[in-house]
């Protein structure tokens, strides 16, 4: 079953997923504040590593704004724990091993690489407002300076300078 990607103004689909080194996280049960939800293809690949490190380095800025930052992939909790330890990552990494959340957010689909077609996660980031609505969507993300762009939008959303 293929779901379409939620767009700006849509209610963000709720979910509960296991995280590396902690209790499962339920989107609707997070303390008040916007949420950055970034979907990425695979732990320990170059682009995903850079993206996770960039979000980690900006985490204090997101936290000052009261913004939660969560990474999601289909990797296992164990792989997430290894990835976090290897790169000293500060953001929770959620394991969507069954792919249900990826489906509901429309990030699971056909990809092409070097002429090969396969199914995978499209690197996509959602900024979800305190009203549980999608405030911004970045599709087919290019990693360079992406975390900074998301931080700028989060600042605008919360009215911070």
PDB file of C-alpha atoms in Angstrom:
ATOM      1  CA  UNK A   1       0.000   0.000   0.000  1.00  0.00           C
ATOM      2  CA  UNK A   2       1.522   3.297  -1.011  1.00  0.00           C
ATOM      3  CA  UNK A   3       0.739   6.408   0.961  1.00  0.00           C
ATOM      4  CA  UNK A   4       1.157   9.892  -0.347  1.00  0.00           C
ATOM      5  CA  UNK A   5       3.497  12.226   1.424  1.00  0.00           C
ATOM      6  CA  UNK A   6       1.803  14.585   3.896  1.00  0.00           C
ATOM      7  CA  UNK A   7       2.018  18.197   2.767  1.00  0.00           C
ATOM      8  CA  UNK A   8       2.125  21.555   4.530  1.00  0.00           C
ATOM      9  CA  UNK A   9      -0.979  21.984   6.679  1.00  0.00           C
ATOM     10  CA  UNK A  10      -1.678  18.244   7.034  1.00  0.00           C
ATOM     11  CA  UNK A  11      -1.789  16.658  10.487  1.00  0.00           C
ATOM     12  CA  UNK A  12       1.463  14.710  10.993  1.00  0.00           C
ATOM     13  CA  UNK A  13       0.763  10.963  11.235  1.00  0.00           C
ATOM     14  CA  UNK A  14       1.334   9.843  14.831  1.00  0.00           C
ATOM     15  CA  UNK A  15       3.617   6.899  15.574  1.00  0.00           C
ATOM     16  CA  UNK A  16       5.529   5.044  18.261  1.00  0.00           C
ATOM     17  CA  UNK A  17       8.983   3.702  17.354  1.00  0.00           C
ATOM     18  CA  UNK A  18      11.867   2.179  19.324  1.00  0.00           C
ATOM     19  CA  UNK A  19      14.957   4.360  19.638  1.00  0.00           C
ATOM     20  CA  UNK A  20      18.580   3.550  20.187  1.00  0.00           C
ATOM     21  CA  UNK A  21      19.442   3.282  23.867  1.00  0.00           C
ATOM     22  CA  UNK A  22      16.086   4.371  25.259  1.00  0.00           C
ATOM     23  CA  UNK A  23      12.353   3.963  25.582  1.00  0.00           C
ATOM     24  CA  UNK A  24      10.157   4.045  22.471  1.00  0.00           C
ATOM     25  CA  UNK A  25       9.171   7.535  21.316  1.00  0.00           C
ATOM     26  CA  UNK A  26       5.571   8.456  20.516  1.00  0.00           C
ATOM     27  CA  UNK A  27       5.279  11.588  18.411  1.00  0.00           C
ATOM     28  CA  UNK A  28       2.109  12.847  20.138  1.00  0.00           C
ATOM     29  CA  UNK A  29       3.612  12.300  23.614  1.00  0.00           C
ATOM     30  CA  UNK A  30       6.706  14.481  23.125  1.00  0.00           C
ATOM     31  CA  UNK A  31       6.762  17.575  25.312  1.00  0.00           C
ATOM     32  CA  UNK A  32       5.315  20.628  23.590  1.00  0.00           C
ATOM     33  CA  UNK A  33       7.394  22.114  20.843  1.00  0.00           C
ATOM     34  CA  UNK A  34       7.976  21.650  17.139  1.00  0.00           C
ATOM     35  CA  UNK A  35       9.555  18.460  15.819  1.00  0.00           C
ATOM     36  CA  UNK A  36      12.100  17.965  13.056  1.00  0.00           C
ATOM     37  CA  UNK A  37      11.615  14.472  11.655  1.00  0.00           C
ATOM     38  CA  UNK A  38      14.284  13.496   9.161  1.00  0.00           C
ATOM     39  CA  UNK A  39      14.061  10.264   7.209  1.00  0.00           C
ATOM     40  CA  UNK A  40      17.349   8.929   5.884  1.00  0.00           C
ATOM     41  CA  UNK A  41      18.252   5.806   3.876  1.00  0.00           C
ATOM     42  CA  UNK A  42      20.889   3.987   5.948  1.00  0.00           C
ATOM     43  CA  UNK A  43      23.172   4.274   8.963  1.00  0.00           C
ATOM     44  CA  UNK A  44      26.897   4.741   8.318  1.00  0.00           C
ATOM     45  CA  UNK A  45      26.606   5.717   4.649  1.00  0.00           C
ATOM     46  CA  UNK A  46      28.394   8.971   3.720  1.00  0.00           C
ATOM     47  CA  UNK A  47      25.391  11.261   3.188  1.00  0.00           C
ATOM     48  CA  UNK A  48      23.462   9.900   6.164  1.00  0.00           C
ATOM     49  CA  UNK A  49      26.501  10.209   8.414  1.00  0.00           C
ATOM     50  CA  UNK A  50      27.053  13.833   7.374  1.00  0.00           C
ATOM     51  CA  UNK A  51      23.371  14.651   7.873  1.00  0.00           C
ATOM     52  CA  UNK A  52      23.263  13.077  11.357  1.00  0.00           C
ATOM     53  CA  UNK A  53      26.499  14.823  12.397  1.00  0.00           C
ATOM     54  CA  UNK A  54      25.175  18.179  11.098  1.00  0.00           C
ATOM     55  CA  UNK A  55      21.910  17.833  13.046  1.00  0.00           C
ATOM     56  CA  UNK A  56      23.897  16.794  16.146  1.00  0.00           C
ATOM     57  CA  UNK A  57      26.194  19.829  15.884  1.00  0.00           C
ATOM     58  CA  UNK A  58      23.147  22.143  15.700  1.00  0.00           C
ATOM     59  CA  UNK A  59      21.186  20.305  18.407  1.00  0.00           C
ATOM     60  CA  UNK A  60      21.884  22.961  21.095  1.00  0.00           C
ATOM     61  CA  UNK A  61      20.392  25.593  18.757  1.00  0.00           C
ATOM     62  CA  UNK A  62      17.298  23.462  18.137  1.00  0.00           C
ATOM     63  CA  UNK A  63      16.968  22.774  21.886  1.00  0.00           C
ATOM     64  CA  UNK A  64      17.128  26.514  22.711  1.00  0.00           C
ATOM     65  CA  UNK A  65      14.080  26.899  20.441  1.00  0.00           C
ATOM     66  CA  UNK A  66      12.317  23.960  22.140  1.00  0.00           C
ATOM     67  CA  UNK A  67      12.504  21.899  18.931  1.00  0.00           C
ATOM     68  CA  UNK A  68      12.862  18.099  19.046  1.00  0.00           C
ATOM     69  CA  UNK A  69      15.056  16.491  16.358  1.00  0.00           C
ATOM     70  CA  UNK A  70      14.455  12.822  15.442  1.00  0.00           C
ATOM     71  CA  UNK A  71      16.115  10.682  12.776  1.00  0.00           C
ATOM     72  CA  UNK A  72      14.239   7.741  11.228  1.00  0.00           C
ATOM     73  CA  UNK A  73      15.481   4.846   9.089  1.00  0.00           C
ATOM     74  CA  UNK A  74      14.723   1.155   8.712  1.00  0.00           C
ATOM     75  CA  UNK A  75      17.978   0.197  10.449  1.00  0.00           C
ATOM     76  CA  UNK A  76      17.710  -1.875  13.622  1.00  0.00           C
ATOM     77  CA  UNK A  77      18.075  -0.347  17.089  1.00  0.00           C
ATOM     78  CA  UNK A  78      21.423  -2.168  17.376  1.00  0.00           C
ATOM     79  CA  UNK A  79      22.719  -0.583  14.130  1.00  0.00           C
ATOM     80  CA  UNK A  80      21.526   2.798  15.388  1.00  0.00           C
ATOM     81  CA  UNK A  81      23.430   2.291  18.655  1.00  0.00           C
ATOM     82  CA  UNK A  82      26.634   1.451  16.746  1.00  0.00           C
ATOM     83  CA  UNK A  83      26.115   4.443  14.408  1.00  0.00           C
ATOM     84  CA  UNK A  84      25.535   6.789  17.366  1.00  0.00           C
ATOM     85  CA  UNK A  85      28.598   5.523  19.259  1.00  0.00           C
ATOM     86  CA  UNK A  86      30.901   5.661  16.234  1.00  0.00           C
ATOM     87  CA  UNK A  87      30.028   9.278  15.394  1.00  0.00           C
ATOM     88  CA  UNK A  88      29.059  10.587  18.879  1.00  0.00           C
ATOM     89  CA  UNK A  89      25.579  11.485  17.653  1.00  0.00           C
ATOM     90  CA  UNK A  90      23.295  13.428  19.984  1.00  0.00           C
ATOM     91  CA  UNK A  91      19.950  12.968  18.259  1.00  0.00           C
ATOM     92  CA  UNK A  92      17.548  10.085  18.921  1.00  0.00           C
ATOM     93  CA  UNK A  93      17.548   7.599  16.042  1.00  0.00           C
ATOM     94  CA  UNK A  94      14.273   5.740  15.585  1.00  0.00           C
ATOM     95  CA  UNK A  95      14.050   2.279  14.085  1.00  0.00           C
ATOM     96  CA  UNK A  96      11.210   1.819  11.593  1.00  0.00           C
ATOM     97  CA  UNK A  97      12.237  -1.771  10.826  1.00  0.00           C
ATOM     98  CA  UNK A  98       8.817  -2.648   9.381  1.00  0.00           C
ATOM     99  CA  UNK A  99       8.723   0.525   7.284  1.00  0.00           C
ATOM    100  CA  UNK A 100       5.228   1.475   8.459  1.00  0.00           C
ATOM    101  CA  UNK A 101       6.128   5.047   9.423  1.00  0.00           C
ATOM    102  CA  UNK A 102       8.142   5.525   6.222  1.00  0.00           C
ATOM    103  CA  UNK A 103       5.035   4.418   4.310  1.00  0.00           C
ATOM    104  CA  UNK A 104       2.737   6.774   6.236  1.00  0.00           C
ATOM    105  CA  UNK A 105       5.075   9.697   5.580  1.00  0.00           C
ATOM    106  CA  UNK A 106       5.439   8.758   1.908  1.00  0.00           C
ATOM    107  CA  UNK A 107       9.236   8.410   2.122  1.00  0.00           C
ATOM    108  CA  UNK A 108       9.399   4.769   1.012  1.00  0.00           C
ATOM    109  CA  UNK A 109       9.454   4.299  -2.721  1.00  0.00           C
ATOM    110  CA  UNK A 110      11.261   3.506  -5.917  1.00  0.00           C
ATOM    111  CA  UNK A 111      14.751   4.914  -6.263  1.00  0.00           C
ATOM    112  CA  UNK A 112      17.250   4.852  -9.094  1.00  0.00           C
ATOM    113  CA  UNK A 113      21.008   4.771  -8.752  1.00  0.00           C
ATOM    114  CA  UNK A 114      23.538   4.041 -11.493  1.00  0.00           C
ATOM    115  CA  UNK A 115      20.760   2.709 -13.723  1.00  0.00           C
ATOM    116  CA  UNK A 116      19.517   0.300 -11.040  1.00  0.00           C
ATOM    117  CA  UNK A 117      15.963   0.593  -9.695  1.00  0.00           C
ATOM    118  CA  UNK A 118      15.203  -0.472  -6.132  1.00  0.00           C
ATOM    119  CA  UNK A 119      12.950   0.339  -3.171  1.00  0.00           C
ATOM    120  CA  UNK A 120      14.313   2.581  -0.442  1.00  0.00           C
ATOM    121  CA  UNK A 121      13.872   5.602   1.778  1.00  0.00           C
ATOM    122  CA  UNK A 122      13.916   8.955   0.033  1.00  0.00           C
ATOM    123  CA  UNK A 123      15.861  11.437   2.172  1.00  0.00           C
ATOM    124  CA  UNK A 124      13.048  13.698   3.384  1.00  0.00           C
ATOM    125  CA  UNK A 125      12.668  16.073   6.333  1.00  0.00           C
ATOM    126  CA  UNK A 126       9.452  17.289   7.941  1.00  0.00           C
ATOM    127  CA  UNK A 127       9.096  20.236  10.294  1.00  0.00           C
ATOM    128  CA  UNK A 128       6.021  19.669  12.450  1.00  0.00           C
ATOM    129  CA  UNK A 129       4.540  22.587  14.380  1.00  0.00           C
ATOM    130  CA  UNK A 130       3.196  22.536  17.938  1.00  0.00           C
ATOM    131  CA  UNK A 131      -0.277  22.189  16.405  1.00  0.00           C
ATOM    132  CA  UNK A 132       0.804  18.750  15.049  1.00  0.00           C
ATOM    133  CA  UNK A 133       0.565  20.060  11.494  1.00  0.00           C
ATOM    134  CA  UNK A 134       3.284  19.832   8.868  1.00  0.00           C
ATOM    135  CA  UNK A 135       4.897  23.282   8.704  1.00  0.00           C
ATOM    136  CA  UNK A 136       7.559  22.496   6.066  1.00  0.00           C
ATOM    137  CA  UNK A 137       8.697  19.563   3.903  1.00  0.00           C
ATOM    138  CA  UNK A 138      12.080  19.048   2.270  1.00  0.00           C
ATOM    139  CA  UNK A 139      12.016  16.302  -0.381  1.00  0.00           C
ATOM    140  CA  UNK A 140      15.028  14.590  -1.975  1.00  0.00           C
ATOM    141  CA  UNK A 141      17.275  16.424   0.454  1.00  0.00           C
ATOM    142  CA  UNK A 142      20.793  17.418  -0.509  1.00  0.00           C
ATOM    143  CA  UNK A 143      22.776  17.024   2.697  1.00  0.00           C
ATOM    144  CA  UNK A 144      25.088  20.033   2.379  1.00  0.00           C
ATOM    145  CA  UNK A 145      23.781  22.826   4.634  1.00  0.00           C
ATOM    146  CA  UNK A 146      20.417  21.055   5.030  1.00  0.00           C
ATOM    147  CA  UNK A 147      20.471  21.058   8.853  1.00  0.00           C
ATOM    148  CA  UNK A 148      21.155  24.826   8.805  1.00  0.00           C
ATOM    149  CA  UNK A 149      18.199  25.400   6.455  1.00  0.00           C
ATOM    150  CA  UNK A 150      15.928  23.366   8.746  1.00  0.00           C
ATOM    151  CA  UNK A 151      17.154  25.344  11.772  1.00  0.00           C
ATOM    152  CA  UNK A 152      16.345  28.631   9.977  1.00  0.00           C
ATOM    153  CA  UNK A 153      12.784  27.414   9.269  1.00  0.00           C
ATOM    154  CA  UNK A 154      12.399  26.199  12.874  1.00  0.00           C
ATOM    155  CA  UNK A 155      13.507  29.647  14.111  1.00  0.00           C
ATOM    156  CA  UNK A 156      10.929  31.302  11.846  1.00  0.00           C
ATOM    157  CA  UNK A 157       8.241  28.879  13.054  1.00  0.00           C
ATOM    158  CA  UNK A 158       8.795  29.628  16.738  1.00  0.00           C
ATOM    159  CA  UNK A 159       9.429  33.311  16.114  1.00  0.00           C
ATOM    160  CA  UNK A 160      12.994  33.155  17.443  1.00  0.00           C
ATOM    161  CA  UNK A 161      15.775  35.357  16.145  1.00  0.00           C
TER     162      UNK A 161
END
